[in-house]
PDB file of C-alpha atoms in Angstrom:
ATOM      1  CA  UNK K   1     -14.870 -40.915  15.979  1.00 36.00           C
ATOM      2  CA  UNK K   2     -15.889 -42.867  12.936  1.00 36.00           C
ATOM      3  CA  UNK K   3     -18.700 -45.337  13.369  1.00 36.00           C
ATOM      4  CA  UNK K   4     -18.142 -48.489  11.495  1.00 38.00           C
ATOM      5  CA  UNK K   5     -21.085 -50.888  10.576  1.00 37.00           C
ATOM      6  CA  UNK K   6     -19.479 -54.084   8.964  1.00 38.00           C
ATOM      7  CA  UNK K   7     -21.076 -56.944   7.018  1.00 40.00           C
ATOM      8  CA  UNK K   8     -18.860 -59.895   7.262  1.00 39.00           C
ATOM      9  CA  UNK K   9     -19.165 -62.998   5.125  1.00 38.00           C
ATOM     10  CA  UNK K  10     -17.653 -65.247   7.473  1.00 39.00           C
ATOM     11  CA  UNK K  11     -18.635 -68.528   9.046  1.00 39.00           C
ATOM     12  CA  UNK K  12     -16.329 -68.266  12.094  1.00 42.00           C
ATOM     13  CA  UNK K  13     -18.337 -67.760  15.230  1.00 49.00           C
ATOM     14  CA  UNK K  14     -15.301 -66.401  17.260  1.00 47.00           C
ATOM     15  CA  UNK K  15     -15.580 -63.466  14.718  1.00 47.00           C
ATOM     16  CA  UNK K  16     -18.878 -62.615  16.574  1.00 51.00           C
ATOM     17  CA  UNK K  17     -17.429 -63.311  19.884  1.00 46.00           C
ATOM     18  CA  UNK K  18     -14.278 -61.091  19.307  1.00 45.00           C
ATOM     19  CA  UNK K  19     -16.710 -58.119  18.018  1.00 42.00           C
ATOM     20  CA  UNK K  20     -18.707 -58.333  21.172  1.00 41.00           C
ATOM     21  CA  UNK K  21     -15.643 -57.876  23.193  1.00 41.00           C
ATOM     22  CA  UNK K  22     -14.790 -54.375  21.618  1.00 34.00           C
ATOM     23  CA  UNK K  23     -18.423 -52.916  21.040  1.00 36.00           C
ATOM     24  CA  UNK K  24     -18.310 -49.951  23.262  1.00 38.00           C
ATOM     25  CA  UNK K  25     -18.237 -47.282  20.330  1.00 42.00           C
ATOM     26  CA  UNK K  26     -18.859 -49.237  16.979  1.00 46.00           C
ATOM     27  CA  UNK K  27     -21.254 -51.878  15.251  1.00 50.00           C
ATOM     28  CA  UNK K  28     -20.645 -54.582  12.795  1.00 56.00           C
ATOM     29  CA  UNK K  29     -23.112 -56.334  10.443  1.00 62.00           C
ATOM     30  CA  UNK K  30     -22.334 -59.640   8.723  1.00 65.00           C
ATOM     31  CA  UNK K  31     -23.402 -61.036   5.551  1.00 73.00           C
ATOM     32  CA  UNK K  32     -22.492 -64.680   4.684  1.00 71.00           C
ATOM     33  CA  UNK K  33     -23.513 -67.484   2.319  1.00 67.00           C
ATOM     34  CA  UNK K  34     -22.589 -71.060   3.203  1.00 58.00           C
ATOM     35  CA  UNK K  35     -20.305 -72.529   0.869  1.00 51.00           C
ATOM     36  CA  UNK K  36     -16.673 -74.118   0.235  1.00 38.00           C
ATOM     37  CA  UNK K  37     -14.108 -73.219   2.956  1.00 36.00           C
ATOM     38  CA  UNK K  38     -11.140 -72.507   0.964  1.00 34.00           C
ATOM     39  CA  UNK K  39     -10.553 -68.978  -0.156  1.00 34.00           C
ATOM     40  CA  UNK K  40      -8.142 -66.170  -1.000  1.00 33.00           C
ATOM     41  CA  UNK K  41      -9.129 -62.991   0.348  1.00 35.00           C
ATOM     42  CA  UNK K  42      -9.488 -59.944  -2.079  1.00 39.00           C
ATOM     43  CA  UNK K  43     -10.836 -56.481  -2.267  1.00 44.00           C
ATOM     44  CA  UNK K  44     -11.964 -55.744  -5.925  1.00 45.00           C
ATOM     45  CA  UNK K  45     -13.622 -57.190  -8.959  1.00 46.00           C
ATOM     46  CA  UNK K  46     -13.650 -60.622  -9.781  1.00 45.00           C
ATOM     47  CA  UNK K  47     -12.243 -60.591 -13.373  1.00 47.00           C
ATOM     48  CA  UNK K  48     -11.034 -64.066 -14.029  1.00 45.00           C
ATOM     49  CA  UNK K  49     -13.430 -66.937 -14.522  1.00 51.00           C
ATOM     50  CA  UNK K  50     -10.820 -69.347 -14.746  1.00 54.00           C
ATOM     51  CA  UNK K  51     -10.736 -71.758 -12.068  1.00 64.00           C
ATOM     52  CA  UNK K  52      -6.876 -71.553 -10.249  1.00 74.00           C
ATOM     53  CA  UNK K  53      -4.940 -73.632  -8.180  1.00 81.00           C
ATOM     54  CA  UNK K  54      -5.012 -72.623  -4.405  1.00 84.00           C
ATOM     55  CA  UNK K  55      -1.113 -71.849  -4.536  1.00 85.00           C
ATOM     56  CA  UNK K  56      -1.621 -70.080  -7.981  1.00 85.00           C
ATOM     57  CA  UNK K  57      -4.389 -68.164  -6.660  1.00 82.00           C
ATOM     58  CA  UNK K  58      -2.545 -66.744  -3.424  1.00 84.00           C
ATOM     59  CA  UNK K  59       1.142 -66.629  -4.975  1.00 85.00           C
ATOM     60  CA  UNK K  60       1.412 -63.019  -3.849  1.00 84.00           C
ATOM     61  CA  UNK K  61      -0.222 -63.258  -0.368  1.00 84.00           C
ATOM     62  CA  UNK K  62       1.683 -63.087   2.807  1.00 85.00           C
ATOM     63  CA  UNK K  63       2.604 -66.498   4.425  1.00 90.00           C
ATOM     64  CA  UNK K  64       4.380 -67.307   7.577  1.00 90.00           C
ATOM     65  CA  UNK K  65       7.771 -69.151   7.642  1.00 90.00           C
ATOM     66  CA  UNK K  66       6.432 -71.818  10.031  1.00 91.00           C
ATOM     67  CA  UNK K  67       5.229 -75.149   8.472  1.00 94.00           C
ATOM     68  CA  UNK K  68       4.018 -77.399  11.408  1.00 97.00           C
ATOM     69  CA  UNK K  69       3.181 -80.884  11.335  1.00 97.00           C
ATOM     70  CA  UNK K  70      -0.384 -81.436  12.700  1.00 98.00           C
ATOM     71  CA  UNK K  71      -2.392 -84.699  13.507  1.00 98.00           C
ATOM     72  CA  UNK K  72      -6.044 -85.219  13.017  1.00 98.00           C
ATOM     73  CA  UNK K  73      -7.446 -85.773  16.611  1.00 98.00           C
ATOM     74  CA  UNK K  74     -11.189 -85.078  15.864  1.00 97.00           C
ATOM     75  CA  UNK K  75     -13.577 -85.740  12.855  1.00 98.00           C
ATOM     76  CA  UNK K  76     -17.276 -84.482  12.887  1.00 95.00           C
ATOM     77  CA  UNK K  77     -20.116 -84.078  10.545  1.00 93.00           C
ATOM     78  CA  UNK K  78     -21.442 -80.254  10.919  1.00 90.00           C
ATOM     79  CA  UNK K  79     -23.800 -80.952   7.966  1.00 89.00           C
ATOM     80  CA  UNK K  80     -24.712 -83.405   5.414  1.00 88.00           C
ATOM     81  CA  UNK K  81     -21.661 -81.950   3.230  1.00 91.00           C
ATOM     82  CA  UNK K  82     -19.399 -80.356   5.737  1.00 94.00           C
ATOM     83  CA  UNK K  83     -16.784 -82.081   8.008  1.00 96.00           C
ATOM     84  CA  UNK K  84     -14.950 -80.325  10.879  1.00 95.00           C
ATOM     85  CA  UNK K  85     -11.493 -81.374  11.552  1.00 97.00           C
ATOM     86  CA  UNK K  86      -9.538 -80.932  15.039  1.00 98.00           C
ATOM     87  CA  UNK K  87      -6.049 -80.693  14.263  1.00 98.00           C
ATOM     88  CA  UNK K  88      -3.370 -81.282  17.044  1.00 98.00           C
ATOM     89  CA  UNK K  89      -0.442 -78.785  16.182  1.00 97.00           C
ATOM     90  CA  UNK K  90       3.216 -80.088  16.987  1.00 94.00           C
ATOM     91  CA  UNK K  91       4.934 -77.007  16.251  1.00 94.00           C
ATOM     92  CA  UNK K  92       4.794 -74.518  19.343  1.00 92.00           C
ATOM     93  CA  UNK K  93       5.795 -71.509  17.273  1.00 92.00           C
ATOM     94  CA  UNK K  94       2.927 -71.887  14.999  1.00 95.00           C
ATOM     95  CA  UNK K  95       0.296 -68.996  15.459  1.00 94.00           C
ATOM     96  CA  UNK K  96      -2.449 -67.638  13.769  1.00 93.00           C
ATOM     97  CA  UNK K  97      -4.739 -64.601  13.891  1.00 90.00           C
ATOM     98  CA  UNK K  98      -8.608 -64.643  13.322  1.00 84.00           C
ATOM     99  CA  UNK K  99      -9.548 -64.276   9.572  1.00 80.00           C
ATOM    100  CA  UNK K 100      -6.573 -66.303   8.217  1.00 88.00           C
ATOM    101  CA  UNK K 101      -6.231 -69.356   6.408  1.00 90.00           C
ATOM    102  CA  UNK K 102      -4.077 -72.571   6.080  1.00 95.00           C
ATOM    103  CA  UNK K 103      -2.011 -74.148   3.217  1.00 95.00           C
ATOM    104  CA  UNK K 104      -3.103 -77.895   3.822  1.00 97.00           C
ATOM    105  CA  UNK K 105      -0.361 -80.253   2.851  1.00 97.00           C
ATOM    106  CA  UNK K 106      -1.637 -83.895   2.555  1.00 98.00           C
ATOM    107  CA  UNK K 107       1.552 -86.351   1.903  1.00 96.00           C
ATOM    108  CA  UNK K 108      -0.151 -88.738  -0.408  1.00 91.00           C
ATOM    109  CA  UNK K 109      -2.002 -85.745  -2.442  1.00 96.00           C
ATOM    110  CA  UNK K 110      -0.140 -83.311  -4.746  1.00 95.00           C
ATOM    111  CA  UNK K 111      -2.503 -80.670  -4.662  1.00 95.00           C
ATOM    112  CA  UNK K 112      -2.179 -78.090  -1.797  1.00 95.00           C
ATOM    113  CA  UNK K 113      -5.486 -77.060  -0.277  1.00 94.00           C
ATOM    114  CA  UNK K 114      -6.587 -73.751   1.236  1.00 93.00           C
ATOM    115  CA  UNK K 115      -9.095 -73.657   4.175  1.00 92.00           C
ATOM    116  CA  UNK K 116     -10.161 -71.118   6.458  1.00 89.00           C
ATOM    117  CA  UNK K 117      -9.480 -71.436   9.993  1.00 93.00           C
ATOM    118  CA  UNK K 118     -12.918 -71.828  11.930  1.00 91.00           C
ATOM    119  CA  UNK K 119     -11.695 -71.943  15.609  1.00 93.00           C
ATOM    120  CA  UNK K 120     -10.148 -69.140  17.685  1.00 91.00           C
ATOM    121  CA  UNK K 121      -6.593 -68.351  18.411  1.00 94.00           C
ATOM    122  CA  UNK K 122      -7.359 -68.970  22.037  1.00 94.00           C
ATOM    123  CA  UNK K 123      -8.196 -72.716  21.307  1.00 96.00           C
ATOM    124  CA  UNK K 124      -4.664 -73.046  19.960  1.00 97.00           C
ATOM    125  CA  UNK K 125      -3.081 -71.039  22.797  1.00 96.00           C
ATOM    126  CA  UNK K 126      -4.865 -73.390  25.396  1.00 96.00           C
ATOM    127  CA  UNK K 127      -5.125 -76.564  23.891  1.00 97.00           C
ATOM    128  CA  UNK K 128      -2.806 -76.603  20.960  1.00 97.00           C
ATOM    129  CA  UNK K 129      -5.867 -77.107  18.563  1.00 98.00           C
ATOM    130  CA  UNK K 130      -6.798 -75.869  15.270  1.00 97.00           C
ATOM    131  CA  UNK K 131     -10.144 -76.429  13.357  1.00 97.00           C
ATOM    132  CA  UNK K 132     -11.252 -76.452   9.746  1.00 97.00           C
ATOM    133  CA  UNK K 133     -14.616 -76.858   8.567  1.00 94.00           C
ATOM    134  CA  UNK K 134     -14.499 -77.956   4.940  1.00 95.00           C
ATOM    135  CA  UNK K 135     -17.176 -78.802   2.236  1.00 92.00           C
ATOM    136  CA  UNK K 136     -17.017 -82.170   0.328  1.00 94.00           C
ATOM    137  CA  UNK K 137     -15.818 -81.079  -3.138  1.00 92.00           C
ATOM    138  CA  UNK K 138     -14.074 -82.928  -5.963  1.00 94.00           C
ATOM    139  CA  UNK K 139     -11.013 -80.732  -5.274  1.00 93.00           C
ATOM    140  CA  UNK K 140      -8.554 -83.207  -4.184  1.00 96.00           C
ATOM    141  CA  UNK K 141      -7.735 -81.774  -0.695  1.00 96.00           C
ATOM    142  CA  UNK K 142     -11.220 -81.424   0.263  1.00 96.00           C
ATOM    143  CA  UNK K 143     -12.162 -84.878  -1.467  1.00 97.00           C
ATOM    144  CA  UNK K 144      -9.391 -86.413   0.632  1.00 98.00           C
ATOM    145  CA  UNK K 145     -10.876 -85.111   4.044  1.00 98.00           C
ATOM    146  CA  UNK K 146     -14.419 -86.392   3.380  1.00 97.00           C
ATOM    147  CA  UNK K 147     -13.389 -89.696   1.782  1.00 97.00           C
ATOM    148  CA  UNK K 148      -9.790 -90.806   3.196  1.00 97.00           C
ATOM    149  CA  UNK K 149      -8.970 -88.676   6.456  1.00 98.00           C
ATOM    150  CA  UNK K 150      -9.252 -90.758   9.657  1.00 97.00           C
ATOM    151  CA  UNK K 151      -7.970 -90.099  13.416  1.00 98.00           C
ATOM    152  CA  UNK K 152      -4.232 -89.739  13.334  1.00 97.00           C
ATOM    153  CA  UNK K 153      -4.013 -88.956   9.900  1.00 98.00           C
ATOM    154  CA  UNK K 154      -1.003 -86.549   9.446  1.00 98.00           C
ATOM    155  CA  UNK K 155      -0.906 -83.423   7.427  1.00 98.00           C
ATOM    156  CA  UNK K 156       1.156 -80.000   7.626  1.00 97.00           C
ATOM    157  CA  UNK K 157      -0.099 -76.566   7.709  1.00 97.00           C
ATOM    158  CA  UNK K 158       1.250 -72.861   6.913  1.00 96.00           C
ATOM    159  CA  UNK K 159      -0.783 -70.048   7.787  1.00 95.00           C
ATOM    160  CA  UNK K 160      -1.437 -67.047   5.118  1.00 90.00           C
ATOM    161  CA  UNK K 161      -3.318 -64.089   4.572  1.00 80.00           C
ATOM    162  CA  UNK K 162      -3.747 -61.139   2.382  1.00 62.00           C
ATOM    163  CA  UNK K 163      -0.865 -58.997   3.337  1.00 50.00           C
ATOM    164  CA  UNK K 164       0.174 -60.079   6.737  1.00 51.00           C
ATOM    165  CA  UNK K 165      -1.659 -59.326   9.782  1.00 49.00           C
ATOM    166  CA  UNK K 166      -0.687 -56.112  11.666  1.00 50.00           C
ATOM    167  CA  UNK K 167      -2.137 -55.000  14.995  1.00 48.00           C
ATOM    168  CA  UNK K 168      -4.367 -52.020  14.547  1.00 45.00           C
ATOM    169  CA  UNK K 169      -5.587 -53.385  10.908  1.00 44.00           C
ATOM    170  CA  UNK K 170      -8.931 -51.669   9.775  1.00 47.00           C
ATOM    171  CA  UNK K 171      -7.617 -48.266  10.034  1.00 50.00           C
ATOM    172  CA  UNK K 172      -8.740 -47.877  14.050  1.00 52.00           C
ATOM    173  CA  UNK K 173     -12.405 -49.366  13.600  1.00 50.00           C
ATOM    174  CA  UNK K 174     -13.935 -51.059  16.223  1.00 57.00           C
ATOM    175  CA  UNK K 175     -17.102 -53.099  16.301  1.00 55.00           C
ATOM    176  CA  UNK K 176     -19.935 -52.249  18.702  1.00 68.00           C
ATOM    177  CA  UNK K 177     -22.887 -54.386  17.483  1.00 72.00           C
ATOM    178  CA  UNK K 178     -23.023 -57.296  15.132  1.00 76.00           C
ATOM    179  CA  UNK K 179     -25.852 -57.733  12.507  1.00 78.00           C
ATOM    180  CA  UNK K 180     -25.281 -61.120  10.651  1.00 85.00           C
ATOM    181  CA  UNK K 181     -27.218 -62.050   7.549  1.00 89.00           C
ATOM    182  CA  UNK K 182     -26.586 -65.836   7.029  1.00 93.00           C
ATOM    183  CA  UNK K 183     -27.856 -67.575   3.603  1.00 94.00           C
ATOM    184  CA  UNK K 184     -28.009 -71.265   3.018  1.00 92.00           C
ATOM    185  CA  UNK K 185     -29.975 -73.829   0.884  1.00 92.00           C
ATOM    186  CA  UNK K 186     -31.845 -74.945   4.161  1.00 94.00           C
ATOM    187  CA  UNK K 187     -31.367 -74.935   8.007  1.00 94.00           C
ATOM    188  CA  UNK K 188     -29.335 -78.192   7.954  1.00 91.00           C
ATOM    189  CA  UNK K 189     -26.795 -76.275   6.164  1.00 91.00           C
ATOM    190  CA  UNK K 190     -26.486 -73.250   8.462  1.00 92.00           C
ATOM    191  CA  UNK K 191     -23.098 -73.964  10.001  1.00 89.00           C
ATOM    192  CA  UNK K 192     -22.504 -73.024  13.610  1.00 89.00           C
ATOM    193  CA  UNK K 193     -26.045 -71.888  14.100  1.00 92.00           C
ATOM    194  CA  UNK K 194     -25.957 -73.250  17.711  1.00 90.00           C
ATOM    195  CA  UNK K 195     -22.820 -70.957  18.391  1.00 89.00           C
ATOM    196  CA  UNK K 196     -24.628 -68.075  16.943  1.00 92.00           C
ATOM    197  CA  UNK K 197     -27.690 -68.329  18.787  1.00 94.00           C
ATOM    198  CA  UNK K 198     -25.547 -68.887  21.897  1.00 93.00           C
ATOM    199  CA  UNK K 199     -23.783 -65.644  21.187  1.00 91.00           C
ATOM    200  CA  UNK K 200     -27.227 -63.902  20.569  1.00 93.00           C
ATOM    201  CA  UNK K 201     -28.167 -65.016  23.799  1.00 93.00           C
ATOM    202  CA  UNK K 202     -24.945 -63.944  25.842  1.00 93.00           C
ATOM    203  CA  UNK K 203     -24.870 -60.494  24.214  1.00 90.00           C
ATOM    204  CA  UNK K 204     -28.684 -59.560  23.763  1.00 90.00           C
ATOM    205  CA  UNK K 205     -28.816 -56.404  21.737  1.00 84.00           C
ATOM    206  CA  UNK K 206     -25.228 -56.255  20.627  1.00 84.00           C
ATOM    207  CA  UNK K 207     -25.207 -59.678  18.201  1.00 87.00           C
ATOM    208  CA  UNK K 208     -28.351 -60.506  16.169  1.00 85.00           C
ATOM    209  CA  UNK K 209     -28.701 -63.013  13.355  1.00 90.00           C
ATOM    210  CA  UNK K 210     -31.090 -62.993  10.224  1.00 93.00           C
ATOM    211  CA  UNK K 211     -30.803 -66.627   8.777  1.00 95.00           C
ATOM    212  CA  UNK K 212     -32.051 -66.994   5.051  1.00 95.00           C
ATOM    213  CA  UNK K 213     -32.831 -70.210   3.193  1.00 96.00           C
ATOM    214  CA  UNK K 214     -33.558 -70.595  -0.371  1.00 95.00           C
ATOM    215  CA  UNK K 215     -34.614 -74.426  -0.728  1.00 95.00           C
ATOM    216  CA  UNK K 216     -36.379 -75.447   2.721  1.00 95.00           C
ATOM    217  CA  UNK K 217     -38.461 -78.443   2.328  1.00 94.00           C
ATOM    218  CA  UNK K 218     -39.113 -79.558   6.077  1.00 93.00           C
ATOM    219  CA  UNK K 219     -40.463 -77.599   8.793  1.00 94.00           C
ATOM    220  CA  UNK K 220     -38.140 -75.136  10.833  1.00 94.00           C
ATOM    221  CA  UNK K 221     -37.505 -75.722  14.228  1.00 92.00           C
ATOM    222  CA  UNK K 222     -39.029 -73.457  16.969  1.00 92.00           C
ATOM    223  CA  UNK K 223     -35.640 -72.461  17.993  1.00 93.00           C
ATOM    224  CA  UNK K 224     -34.767 -71.089  14.802  1.00 94.00           C
ATOM    225  CA  UNK K 225     -38.291 -69.594  13.425  1.00 94.00           C
ATOM    226  CA  UNK K 226     -37.865 -66.384  14.650  1.00 94.00           C
ATOM    227  CA  UNK K 227     -34.550 -66.000  12.903  1.00 94.00           C
ATOM    228  CA  UNK K 228     -35.241 -67.359   9.666  1.00 95.00           C
ATOM    229  CA  UNK K 229     -36.614 -65.844   6.433  1.00 94.00           C
ATOM    230  CA  UNK K 230     -37.064 -67.757   3.308  1.00 95.00           C
ATOM    231  CA  UNK K 231     -35.757 -66.299   0.406  1.00 94.00           C
ATOM    232  CA  UNK K 232     -32.297 -64.821  -0.639  1.00 92.00           C
ATOM    233  CA  UNK K 233     -30.640 -61.911   0.930  1.00 92.00           C
ATOM    234  CA  UNK K 234     -32.254 -58.781  -0.742  1.00 91.00           C
ATOM    235  CA  UNK K 235     -31.728 -55.184  -1.411  1.00 91.00           C
ATOM    236  CA  UNK K 236     -34.308 -54.122   0.983  1.00 91.00           C
ATOM    237  CA  UNK K 237     -32.761 -56.290   3.697  1.00 92.00           C
ATOM    238  CA  UNK K 238     -29.514 -54.410   3.102  1.00 90.00           C
ATOM    239  CA  UNK K 239     -30.334 -50.767   2.332  1.00 90.00           C
ATOM    240  CA  UNK K 240     -31.722 -49.862   5.626  1.00 85.00           C
ATOM    241  CA  UNK K 241     -27.970 -50.379   7.094  1.00 83.00           C
ATOM    242  CA  UNK K 242     -26.281 -47.970   4.504  1.00 85.00           C
ATOM    243  CA  UNK K 243     -24.330 -45.011   5.990  1.00 82.00           C
ATOM    244  CA  UNK K 244     -21.166 -43.005   5.010  1.00 79.00           C
ATOM    245  CA  UNK K 245     -19.212 -45.017   7.672  1.00 75.00           C
ATOM    246  CA  UNK K 246     -20.254 -48.506   6.826  1.00 76.00           C
ATOM    247  CA  UNK K 247     -17.642 -51.297   5.737  1.00 78.00           C
ATOM    248  CA  UNK K 248     -19.153 -54.109   4.240  1.00 84.00           C
ATOM    249  CA  UNK K 249     -17.624 -57.745   4.196  1.00 80.00           C
ATOM    250  CA  UNK K 250     -19.043 -60.636   2.089  1.00 87.00           C
ATOM    251  CA  UNK K 251     -18.161 -63.992   2.044  1.00 82.00           C
ATOM    252  CA  UNK K 252     -19.270 -66.984  -0.494  1.00 83.00           C
ATOM    253  CA  UNK K 253     -18.688 -68.116  -3.892  1.00 81.00           C
ATOM    254  CA  UNK K 254     -17.952 -65.928  -6.915  1.00 83.00           C
ATOM    255  CA  UNK K 255     -21.669 -65.411  -8.224  1.00 87.00           C
ATOM    256  CA  UNK K 256     -22.738 -64.550  -4.696  1.00 87.00           C
ATOM    257  CA  UNK K 257     -20.129 -61.972  -4.147  1.00 89.00           C
ATOM    258  CA  UNK K 258     -20.660 -60.524  -7.608  1.00 90.00           C
ATOM    259  CA  UNK K 259     -24.319 -60.255  -6.770  1.00 91.00           C
ATOM    260  CA  UNK K 260     -23.848 -58.624  -3.460  1.00 91.00           C
ATOM    261  CA  UNK K 261     -21.181 -56.181  -4.507  1.00 92.00           C
ATOM    262  CA  UNK K 262     -23.579 -55.321  -7.495  1.00 93.00           C
ATOM    263  CA  UNK K 263     -26.477 -54.843  -5.280  1.00 92.00           C
ATOM    264  CA  UNK K 264     -24.327 -52.595  -2.802  1.00 92.00           C
ATOM    265  CA  UNK K 265     -23.279 -50.425  -5.686  1.00 93.00           C
ATOM    266  CA  UNK K 266     -26.857 -50.090  -6.555  1.00 93.00           C
ATOM    267  CA  UNK K 267     -27.667 -48.761  -3.050  1.00 93.00           C
ATOM    268  CA  UNK K 268     -24.854 -46.601  -3.118  1.00 92.00           C
ATOM    269  CA  UNK K 269     -21.983 -48.154  -1.139  1.00 91.00           C
ATOM    270  CA  UNK K 270     -18.730 -47.127  -2.315  1.00 91.00           C
ATOM    271  CA  UNK K 271     -16.534 -49.755  -3.917  1.00 90.00           C
ATOM    272  CA  UNK K 272     -13.469 -49.044  -1.470  1.00 88.00           C
ATOM    273  CA  UNK K 273     -15.988 -49.830   1.518  1.00 87.00           C
ATOM    274  CA  UNK K 274     -16.698 -53.314   0.243  1.00 89.00           C
ATOM    275  CA  UNK K 275     -14.467 -56.201   1.037  1.00 83.00           C
ATOM    276  CA  UNK K 276     -15.064 -60.057   0.241  1.00 82.00           C
ATOM    277  CA  UNK K 277     -13.043 -63.287   0.073  1.00 68.00           C
ATOM    278  CA  UNK K 278     -12.723 -64.684  -3.318  1.00 65.00           C
ATOM    279  CA  UNK K 279     -13.470 -68.313  -3.259  1.00 54.00           C
ATOM    280  CA  UNK K 280     -12.662 -71.183  -5.443  1.00 52.00           C
TER     281      UNK K 280
END
């Protein structure tokens, strides 16, 4: 049976939790970079330097037929630049799978947003709630979330992904252990760090995390110190995990994706084993 080691660029802690539930035979490795949360998932080389509208960028991607109204029922600041939205979903037929995004329709904003879902499908099933984590940018939907969105604001959502979710997606690979490499400017910008540390404690030896910070100016708290390295994720960090059965998933802004993709190529990782999300 194939052994899958996976680098995943993802800010969704339920991915790690889900991986831990199916760890009997395989392992996962995760690399991520904190940045915006709107994306189009792709596999290949980034060729275009022109920034495209979300709907244009994802025009050929799968979308569900269901468009649901949703009401904002919670707004919290995850970091100085990222807000988490809790959305009460009106349509009972609205569903999603981990790794999918939503088209985000705002009545008074003509531009449609595209944001990764940062909550688990289980939360939607149990409570009818979906969560998004959105970084503050000048992009109209993100700007609206940070400057105008309030409790009880109403929006509409539609789920999309690369080709349409299929059971058994991933050619039968199952993840056994998860090793996460997660880079940000400083520890205050490391989203979901408490969730990640909690998962590490819940699944010792099965989930591990290496935080990297590139512009840390304050003292790192004792809880994080054992897990934090100052400096970028390097070739030395990644090359020790190379094997013929490794799948690598990267997530971050285009320059980071290009840099890590080139690094992986330099250490002998086949291009067809590298997957990433193409961000704004």
